[in-house]
Amino acid sequence: MLLKASIVGLVSIPAFLLVTAAAPAQRYHHKKWNTLDGKPSLIFGHRGDKAIMPEHTLGSYHLAAIEGADYVEPDLAITKDGHLICNHDLHLSATTDVAERPEFANRQRNLTDILDDVLVTIPNNWFIEDFTLAELKTLRVKQAKVGVRPLYFDQTFEMPTFEEYLTLVQDLSVRLNRPIGIVPELKHAAHSNKLHSDKPHYFENLVLDTLERFGYPRHSSQIKNATHITINGKPPIPRGNVMLQNFEVESARYLGKNSDHDVLMLVLANAWALTPKGLDDIATFATHVGPWKEFFISDAESAYKFKNIKLDSKQIRKLGGFIPPHRLVKEIHKRKLRAIGFTFYDKHEPSQLGCAKKCIVGTRTEELGYFFKQGIDGLFVEGVSNAIQIRNQFFNIKV
Ligand SMILES: *[C@@H]1O[C@H](CO)[C@@H](O)[C@H](O)[C@H]1NC(C)=O
Ligand SMILES: *[C@@H]1O[C@H](CO)[C@@H](O)[C@H](O)[C@H]1NC(C)=O
């Protein structure tokens, strides 16, 4: 009933009112939290809060922060003229109006490369690396999942730069009176670095340099007394934490070895990461591991079959075999790493657990509860305030 009312409401109720609409009925009474530090799991706003705003816009970042996200996620790519810009894809058709721009018709092409360990062809599209920042700024962002999500804010926003994201997050930290975590994902670093092969680790250094300019130096010893942000004479607020994330191990390793920032090793096609020796290696350069959520539910073989990803079984055996799904959080914690899961969709996309074997369509409270019980340290969610409500009830947090 609630679900139906909210979907109907999409056409008339202002978006900001929707996010508090659904309250979970169930209450948990857990005595002990199973996260690594015994604290409640952290909530990461996936691409901002794309349940309502077009993803990767100042609007979606702003909304996630207002809703209370512990971290707000930008994905990063590099423009033709070397600026960091926020977008999930290397291509532009899904989230911008580029296809309707006759001036860019001749930029359409195919792109083939290994992206996050998988050989991929993206046919007939427009790519960020072919556009200058000034050209990208003429585009307008639109909602990626038409039919599921509200479209009020289509054509409202430009693609934000990483610098605009950092400025916004710092400003909101002061105005909302709490530190907000910064969790940029370097998308397809090996591909982007190939385009700048004269400067080794161009992408990683561009990100680390930009962070440094905004007061997040590579090494914590350099922070000295500048641990707080002050804007317009308002009381100083501690800077949010920085966590750099990547699916590509060489990029994650470089970030971990060349900075004191937290590093989140994401896991999807990089199956070696789900083995004991794989986790041992990750613990040498990262602080967090983020396996696709299915790996905490189904055995890895079934999950990879479901995803149509081929496995190197010999390599997996050599590394100690796959860790069973119910042991995954424990094995991650054993190495003093924290476990992060992705992606937990909001109520407009039904929750599907265990689809590698047999989908269990459960409620959002059941899905999140499964991960909280295991001791997941953080989750990338959509519908941030609703997820926080469920989290707070699970952990008996009084607000
Ligand atoms: C992309 O590749 C396909 C063949 O796979 C070809 O038909 C098409 O013309 C190519 N597109 C462009 C813009 O080159
Ligand atoms: C840091 O300390 C120095 C010297 O004590 C002072 O001049 C400077 O204003 C301080 N910076 C901040 C951001 O507080």
GROMACS .gro file of C-alpha atoms in nm, residues 11-391:
model
  381
   11VAL     CA    1   0.360   1.264  -1.035
   12SER     CA    2   0.237   1.522  -0.783
   13ILE     CA    3   0.433   1.524  -0.456
   14PRO     CA    4   0.755   1.729  -0.452
   15ALA     CA    5   1.055   1.498  -0.458
   16PHE     CA    6   1.196   1.615  -0.126
   17LEU     CA    7   0.888   1.492   0.060
   18LEU     CA    8   0.904   1.144  -0.086
   19VAL     CA    9   1.223   1.032   0.076
   20THR     CA   10   1.074   0.993   0.421
   21ALA     CA   11   0.754   0.827   0.302
   22ALA     CA   12   0.815   0.459   0.381
   23ALA     CA   13   0.889   0.356   0.739
   24PRO     CA   14   0.994  -0.005   0.799
   25ALA     CA   15   0.756  -0.191   1.027
   26GLN     CA   16   1.006  -0.443   1.159
   27ARG     CA   17   1.230  -0.378   1.461
   28TYR     CA   18   1.553  -0.552   1.541
   29HIS     CA   19   1.706  -0.576   1.885
   30HIS     CA   20   2.067  -0.668   1.836
   31LYS     CA   21   2.298  -0.658   2.131
   32LYS     CA   22   2.626  -0.662   1.944
   33TRP     CA   23   2.713  -0.510   1.608
   34ASN     CA   24   2.934  -0.723   1.388
   35THR     CA   25   3.109  -0.442   1.201
   36LEU     CA   26   3.487  -0.426   1.237
   37ASP     CA   27   3.481  -0.141   1.490
   38GLY     CA   28   3.143  -0.232   1.644
   39LYS     CA   29   2.984   0.087   1.511
   40PRO     CA   30   2.676   0.109   1.288
   41SER     CA   31   2.732   0.046   0.916
   42LEU     CA   32   2.802   0.359   0.712
   43ILE     CA   33   2.568   0.475   0.437
   44PHE     CA   34   2.722   0.585   0.106
   45GLY     CA   35   2.502   0.786  -0.135
   46HIS     CA   36   2.536   0.599  -0.466
   47ARG     CA   37   2.611   0.857  -0.738
   48GLY     CA   38   2.460   1.110  -0.495
   49ASP     CA   39   2.104   1.005  -0.442
   50LYS     CA   40   1.999   0.895  -0.788
   51ALA     CA   41   1.667   0.757  -0.668
   52ILE     CA   42   1.528   1.106  -0.719
   53MET     CA   43   1.782   1.333  -0.884
   54PRO     CA   44   1.968   1.258  -1.209
   55GLU     CA   45   2.286   1.079  -1.100
   56HIS     CA   46   2.615   1.268  -1.071
   57THR     CA   47   2.472   1.617  -1.054
   58LEU     CA   48   2.519   1.880  -0.786
   59GLY     CA   49   2.149   1.812  -0.717
   60SER     CA   50   2.199   1.441  -0.644
   61TYR     CA   51   2.509   1.511  -0.433
   62HIS     CA   52   2.327   1.787  -0.245
   63LEU     CA   53   2.026   1.565  -0.177
   64ALA     CA   54   2.238   1.271  -0.050
   65ALA     CA   55   2.414   1.505   0.195
   66ILE     CA   56   2.088   1.656   0.320
   67GLU     CA   57   1.944   1.308   0.370
   68GLY     CA   58   2.236   1.222   0.595
   69ALA     CA   59   2.473   1.010   0.383
   70ASP     CA   60   2.801   0.944   0.562
   71TYR     CA   61   2.979   0.952   0.224
   72VAL     CA   62   2.868   1.102  -0.110
   73GLU     CA   63   2.999   0.924  -0.419
   74PRO     CA   64   3.130   1.090  -0.735
   75ASP     CA   65   3.257   0.877  -1.025
   76LEU     CA   66   3.542   1.039  -1.214
   77ALA     CA   67   3.653   1.055  -1.577
   78ILE     CA   68   3.901   1.282  -1.759
   79THR     CA   69   3.806   1.534  -2.029
   80LYS     CA   70   4.008   1.579  -2.348
   81ASP     CA   71   4.177   1.883  -2.192
   82GLY     CA   72   4.265   1.708  -1.866
   83HIS     CA   73   3.989   1.806  -1.623
   84LEU     CA   74   3.826   1.565  -1.379
   85ILE     CA   75   3.454   1.541  -1.445
   86CYS     CA   76   3.185   1.339  -1.267
   87ASN     CA   77   3.009   1.065  -1.465
   88HIS     CA   78   2.959   0.692  -1.427
   89ASP     CA   79   3.028   0.601  -1.790
   90LEU     CA   80   3.304   0.693  -2.032
   91HIS     CA   81   3.018   0.751  -2.278
   92LEU     CA   82   2.762   1.027  -2.266
   93SER     CA   83   2.439   0.901  -2.426
   94ALA     CA   84   2.274   0.750  -2.116
   95THR     CA   85   2.288   1.056  -1.893
   96THR     CA   86   2.312   1.362  -2.121
   97ASP     CA   87   2.138   1.518  -2.420
   98VAL     CA   88   2.446   1.476  -2.643
   99ALA     CA   89   2.253   1.275  -2.904
  100GLU     CA   90   2.027   1.575  -2.968
  101ARG     CA   91   2.319   1.809  -3.033
  102PRO     CA   92   2.384   1.835  -3.409
  103GLU     CA   93   2.717   2.011  -3.342
  104PHE     CA   94   2.850   1.688  -3.188
  105ALA     CA   95   2.700   1.440  -3.439
  106ASN     CA   96   3.040   1.372  -3.597
  107ARG     CA   97   3.196   1.275  -3.262
  108GLN     CA   98   3.002   0.950  -3.249
  109ARG     CA   99   3.227   0.643  -3.263
  110ASN     CA  100   3.293   0.295  -3.120
  111LEU     CA  101   3.527   0.237  -2.827
  112THR     CA  102   3.689  -0.100  -2.753
  113ASP     CA  103   3.920  -0.161  -2.459
  114ILE     CA  104   3.964  -0.360  -2.139
  115LEU     CA  105   3.753  -0.177  -1.879
  116ASP     CA  106   3.766  -0.309  -1.520
  117ASP     CA  107   3.926  -0.636  -1.637
  118VAL     CA  108   3.671  -0.709  -1.913
  119LEU     CA  109   3.711  -0.651  -2.289
  120VAL     CA  110   3.424  -0.423  -2.382
  121THR     CA  111   3.299  -0.253  -2.699
  122ILE     CA  112   3.077   0.049  -2.654
  123PRO     CA  113   2.927   0.105  -3.000
  124ASN     CA  114   2.806   0.430  -3.159
  125ASN     CA  115   2.848   0.666  -2.871
  126TRP     CA  116   3.006   0.991  -2.758
  127PHE     CA  117   3.300   0.972  -2.518
  128ILE     CA  118   3.411   1.213  -2.246
  129GLU     CA  119   3.776   1.182  -2.356
  130ASP     CA  120   3.685   1.340  -2.697
  131PHE     CA  121   3.526   1.652  -2.542
  132THR     CA  122   3.679   1.954  -2.372
  133LEU     CA  123   3.538   2.068  -2.042
  134ALA     CA  124   3.383   2.373  -2.211
  135GLU     CA  125   3.205   2.145  -2.461
  136LEU     CA  126   3.081   1.910  -2.188
  137LYS     CA  127   2.948   2.208  -1.995
  138THR     CA  128   2.708   2.285  -2.283
  139LEU     CA  129   2.534   1.947  -2.230
  140ARG     CA  130   2.249   1.895  -1.986
  141VAL     CA  131   2.217   1.590  -1.761
  142LYS     CA  132   1.911   1.367  -1.771
  143GLN     CA  133   1.778   1.079  -1.562
  144ALA     CA  134   1.933   0.749  -1.673
  145LYS     CA  135   1.647   0.512  -1.586
  146VAL     CA  136   1.342   0.658  -1.756
  147GLY     CA  137   1.021   0.484  -1.649
  148VAL     CA  138   1.141   0.413  -1.298
  149ARG     CA  139   1.259   0.749  -1.174
  150PRO     CA  140   1.127   1.104  -1.161
  151LEU     CA  141   1.224   1.331  -1.449
  152TYR     CA  142   1.157   1.672  -1.290
  153PHE     CA  143   1.521   1.764  -1.287
  154ASP     CA  144   1.614   1.662  -1.643
  155GLN     CA  145   1.786   1.944  -1.834
  156THR     CA  146   1.846   2.129  -1.505
  157PHE     CA  147   2.206   2.041  -1.432
  158GLU     CA  148   2.542   2.049  -1.607
  159MET     CA  149   2.794   1.772  -1.557
  160PRO     CA  150   2.986   1.873  -1.244
  161THR     CA  151   3.364   1.878  -1.221
  162PHE     CA  152   3.538   1.705  -0.931
  163GLU     CA  153   3.630   2.051  -0.802
  164GLU     CA  154   3.266   2.160  -0.802
  165TYR     CA  155   3.177   1.841  -0.613
  166LEU     CA  156   3.449   1.910  -0.352
  167THR     CA  157   3.339   2.272  -0.313
  168LEU     CA  158   2.978   2.161  -0.263
  169VAL     CA  159   3.064   1.889  -0.011
  170GLN     CA  160   3.280   2.126   0.194
  171ASP     CA  161   3.012   2.394   0.185
  172LEU     CA  162   2.746   2.143   0.291
  173SER     CA  163   2.967   2.008   0.571
  174VAL     CA  164   2.972   2.355   0.720
  175ARG     CA  165   2.605   2.430   0.657
  176LEU     CA  166   2.482   2.091   0.780
  177ASN     CA  167   2.730   2.101   1.067
  178ARG     CA  168   2.885   1.755   1.014
  179PRO     CA  169   3.179   1.611   0.822
  180ILE     CA  170   3.074   1.448   0.493
  181GLY     CA  171   3.293   1.172   0.350
  182ILE     CA  172   3.441   1.192   0.000
  183VAL     CA  173   3.450   0.862  -0.192
  184PRO     CA  174   3.555   0.917  -0.555
  185GLU     CA  175   3.575   0.621  -0.791
  186LEU     CA  176   3.841   0.644  -1.062
  187LYS     CA  177   3.659   0.489  -1.357
  188HIS     CA  178   3.864   0.272  -1.592
  189ALA     CA  179   4.200   0.410  -1.487
  190ALA     CA  180   4.408   0.184  -1.715
  191HIS     CA  181   4.215   0.306  -2.020
  192SER     CA  182   4.243   0.675  -1.924
  193ASN     CA  183   4.611   0.645  -1.834
  194LYS     CA  184   4.685   0.499  -2.179
  195LEU     CA  185   4.568   0.828  -2.331
  196HIS     CA  186   4.830   1.009  -2.120
  197SER     CA  187   5.109   0.753  -2.136
  198ASP     CA  188   5.380   1.022  -2.119
  199LYS     CA  189   5.285   1.076  -1.752
  200PRO     CA  190   5.272   0.752  -1.550
  201HIS     CA  191   4.960   0.719  -1.334
  202TYR     CA  192   4.825   1.043  -1.478
  203PHE     CA  193   4.469   0.978  -1.352
  204GLU     CA  194   4.568   0.883  -0.997
  205ASN     CA  195   4.801   1.182  -0.963
  206LEU     CA  196   4.541   1.421  -1.101
  207VAL     CA  197   4.298   1.302  -0.832
  208LEU     CA  198   4.558   1.314  -0.553
  209ASP     CA  199   4.675   1.663  -0.662
  210THR     CA  200   4.319   1.796  -0.678
  211LEU     CA  201   4.244   1.660  -0.331
  212GLU     CA  202   4.561   1.822  -0.204
  213ARG     CA  203   4.450   2.161  -0.337
  214PHE     CA  204   4.125   2.121  -0.144
  215GLY     CA  205   4.304   2.045   0.182
  216TYR     CA  206   4.329   1.664   0.171
  217PRO     CA  207   4.704   1.601   0.130
  218ARG     CA  208   4.846   1.264   0.024
  219HIS     CA  209   5.005   1.210   0.361
  220SER     CA  210   4.828   1.271   0.689
  221SER     CA  211   5.143   1.424   0.840
  222GLN     CA  212   5.098   1.715   0.596
  223ILE     CA  213   4.754   1.800   0.732
  224LYS     CA  214   4.902   1.972   1.040
  225ASN     CA  215   4.645   2.209   1.182
  226ALA     CA  216   4.432   2.240   0.870
  227THR     CA  217   4.198   1.961   0.974
  228HIS     CA  218   3.892   2.184   0.972
  229ILE     CA  219   3.698   2.377   0.710
  230THR     CA  220   3.575   2.728   0.778
  231ILE     CA  221   3.352   2.916   0.538
  232ASN     CA  222   3.227   3.273   0.582
  233GLY     CA  223   3.323   3.285   0.948
  234LYS     CA  224   3.098   2.991   1.041
  235PRO     CA  225   3.225   2.753   1.317
  236PRO     CA  226   3.494   2.517   1.182
  237ILE     CA  227   3.386   2.164   1.087
  238PRO     CA  228   3.626   1.867   1.067
  239ARG     CA  229   3.706   1.767   0.710
  240GLY     CA  230   3.527   1.454   0.594
  241ASN     CA  231   3.733   1.142   0.536
  242VAL     CA  232   3.863   1.057   0.187
  243MET     CA  233   3.819   0.703   0.052
  244LEU     CA  234   3.943   0.635  -0.303
  245GLN     CA  235   3.781   0.345  -0.486
  246ASN     CA  236   3.864   0.141  -0.790
  247PHE     CA  237   3.780  -0.190  -0.963
  248GLU     CA  238   4.130  -0.205  -1.115
  249VAL     CA  239   4.393  -0.342  -0.882
  250GLU     CA  240   4.697  -0.164  -1.023
  251SER     CA  241   4.528   0.172  -0.980
  252ALA     CA  242   4.402   0.087  -0.628
  253ARG     CA  243   4.750  -0.038  -0.535
  254TYR     CA  244   4.912   0.285  -0.660
  255LEU     CA  245   4.663   0.499  -0.463
  256GLY     CA  246   4.723   0.294  -0.148
  257LYS     CA  247   5.103   0.295  -0.178
  258ASN     CA  248   5.125   0.665  -0.264
  259SER     CA  249   4.883   0.818  -0.016
  260ASP     CA  250   4.746   0.776   0.335
  261HIS     CA  251   4.388   0.803   0.210
  262ASP     CA  252   4.159   0.507   0.266
  263VAL     CA  253   4.140   0.283  -0.041
  264LEU     CA  254   3.840   0.069  -0.134
  265MET     CA  255   3.916  -0.224  -0.365
  266LEU     CA  256   3.594  -0.295  -0.552
  267VAL     CA  257   3.531  -0.652  -0.666
  268LEU     CA  258   3.336  -0.775  -0.965
  269ALA     CA  259   3.527  -0.932  -1.258
  270ASN     CA  260   3.849  -0.945  -1.049
  271ALA     CA  261   3.757  -1.288  -0.906
  272TRP     CA  262   4.102  -1.341  -0.746
  273ALA     CA  263   3.998  -1.087  -0.480
  274LEU     CA  264   3.745  -1.332  -0.332
  275THR     CA  265   4.014  -1.582  -0.226
  276PRO     CA  266   4.220  -1.594   0.098
  277LYS     CA  267   4.545  -1.503  -0.081
  278GLY     CA  268   4.364  -1.234  -0.279
  279LEU     CA  269   4.244  -1.067   0.042
  280ASP     CA  270   4.594  -1.100   0.191
  281ASP     CA  271   4.729  -0.901  -0.103
  282ILE     CA  272   4.453  -0.637  -0.081
  283ALA     CA  273   4.537  -0.586   0.287
  284THR     CA  274   4.885  -0.468   0.183
  285PHE     CA  275   4.754  -0.155   0.009
  286ALA     CA  276   4.382  -0.104   0.084
  287THR     CA  277   4.167  -0.037   0.390
  288HIS     CA  278   3.831  -0.151   0.249
  289VAL     CA  279   3.702  -0.425   0.016
  290GLY     CA  280   3.380  -0.381  -0.180
  291PRO     CA  281   3.251  -0.703  -0.337
  292TRP     CA  282   2.931  -0.692  -0.542
  293LYS     CA  283   2.651  -0.771  -0.294
  294GLU     CA  284   2.567  -1.103  -0.461
  295PHE     CA  285   2.903  -1.243  -0.346
  296PHE     CA  286   2.779  -1.220   0.016
  297ILE     CA  287   2.473  -1.432  -0.074
  298SER     CA  288   2.556  -1.681  -0.353
  299ASP     CA  289   2.871  -1.884  -0.409
  300ALA     CA  290   3.110  -1.702  -0.642
  301GLU     CA  291   3.091  -1.968  -0.921
  302SER     CA  292   2.713  -1.922  -0.949
  303ALA     CA  293   2.742  -1.545  -0.926
  304TYR     CA  294   2.997  -1.533  -1.210
  305LYS     CA  295   2.789  -1.768  -1.423
  306PHE     CA  296   2.490  -1.540  -1.364
  307LYS     CA  297   2.702  -1.242  -1.475
  308ASN     CA  298   2.843  -1.431  -1.775
  309ILE     CA  299   3.200  -1.375  -1.655
  310LYS     CA  300   3.452  -1.653  -1.734
  311LEU     CA  301   3.674  -1.773  -1.450
  312ASP     CA  302   4.038  -1.882  -1.438
  313SER     CA  303   3.970  -2.182  -1.212
  314LYS     CA  304   4.339  -2.276  -1.190
  315GLN     CA  305   4.431  -1.930  -1.059
  316ILE     CA  306   4.143  -1.938  -0.809
  317ARG     CA  307   4.254  -2.281  -0.676
  318LYS     CA  308   4.613  -2.155  -0.642
  319LEU     CA  309   4.493  -1.864  -0.431
  320GLY     CA  310   4.307  -2.094  -0.190
  321GLY     CA  311   3.968  -2.119  -0.362
  322PHE     CA  312   3.667  -1.893  -0.322
  323ILE     CA  313   3.570  -1.788   0.031
  324PRO     CA  314   3.210  -1.904   0.092
  325PRO     CA  315   2.958  -1.615   0.091
  326HIS     CA  316   2.863  -1.643   0.459
  327ARG     CA  317   3.234  -1.625   0.559
  328LEU     CA  318   3.322  -1.330   0.338
  329VAL     CA  319   3.270  -1.047   0.591
  330LYS     CA  320   3.453  -1.248   0.860
  331GLU     CA  321   3.753  -1.315   0.635
  332ILE     CA  322   3.767  -0.948   0.535
  333HIS     CA  323   3.756  -0.841   0.902
  334LYS     CA  324   4.019  -1.100   0.994
  335ARG     CA  325   4.263  -0.899   0.782
  336LYS     CA  326   4.158  -0.569   0.948
  337LEU     CA  327   3.987  -0.463   0.627
  338ARG     CA  328   3.634  -0.325   0.621
  339ALA     CA  329   3.360  -0.475   0.401
  340ILE     CA  330   3.151  -0.249   0.178
  341GLY     CA  331   2.857  -0.373  -0.035
  342PHE     CA  332   2.701  -0.233  -0.355
  343THR     CA  333   2.436  -0.143  -0.479
  344PHE     CA  334   2.124  -0.131  -0.265
  345TYR     CA  335   1.847   0.013  -0.477
  346ASP     CA  336   1.558   0.214  -0.344
  347LYS     CA  337   1.200   0.089  -0.342
  348HIS     CA  338   1.140   0.178  -0.708
  349GLU     CA  339   1.365  -0.109  -0.810
  350PRO     CA  340   1.254  -0.424  -0.624
  351SER     CA  341   1.513  -0.585  -0.405
  352GLN     CA  342   1.641  -0.912  -0.551
  353LEU     CA  343   1.857  -1.126  -0.329
  354GLY     CA  344   2.046  -1.431  -0.440
  355CYS     CA  345   1.953  -1.409  -0.809
  356ALA     CA  346   2.255  -1.614  -0.914
  357LYS     CA  347   2.065  -1.916  -0.781
  358LYS     CA  348   1.702  -1.825  -0.733
  359CYS     CA  349   1.582  -1.471  -0.683
  360ILE     CA  350   1.426  -1.399  -0.349
  361VAL     CA  351   1.225  -1.081  -0.386
  362GLY     CA  352   1.226  -0.940  -0.035
  363THR     CA  353   1.155  -0.607   0.127
  364ARG     CA  354   1.426  -0.348   0.159
  365THR     CA  355   1.433  -0.397   0.534
  366GLU     CA  356   1.502  -0.768   0.482
  367GLU     CA  357   1.774  -0.704   0.228
  368LEU     CA  358   1.956  -0.442   0.435
  369GLY     CA  359   1.897  -0.646   0.753
  370TYR     CA  360   2.074  -0.946   0.597
  371PHE     CA  361   2.386  -0.734   0.545
  372PHE     CA  362   2.368  -0.555   0.881
  373LYS     CA  363   2.354  -0.893   1.058
  374GLN     CA  364   2.668  -1.005   0.876
  375GLY     CA  365   2.849  -0.693   0.998
  376ILE     CA  366   2.886  -0.507   0.670
  377ASP     CA  367   3.081  -0.187   0.741
  378GLY     CA  368   2.921   0.025   0.471
  379LEU     CA  369   2.669   0.010   0.188
  380PHE     CA  370   2.624   0.206  -0.135
  381VAL     CA  371   2.253   0.288  -0.138
  382GLU     CA  372   1.987   0.472  -0.331
  383GLY     CA  373   1.704   0.630  -0.137
  384VAL     CA  374   1.948   0.743   0.130
  385SER     CA  375   1.715   0.866   0.403
  386ASN     CA  376   1.502   0.552   0.385
  387ALA     CA  377   1.814   0.335   0.417
  388ILE     CA  378   1.931   0.543   0.713
  389GLN     CA  379   1.591   0.498   0.879
  390ILE     CA  380   1.620   0.119   0.840
  391ARG     CA  381   1.981   0.126   0.960
   0.00000   0.00000   0.00000
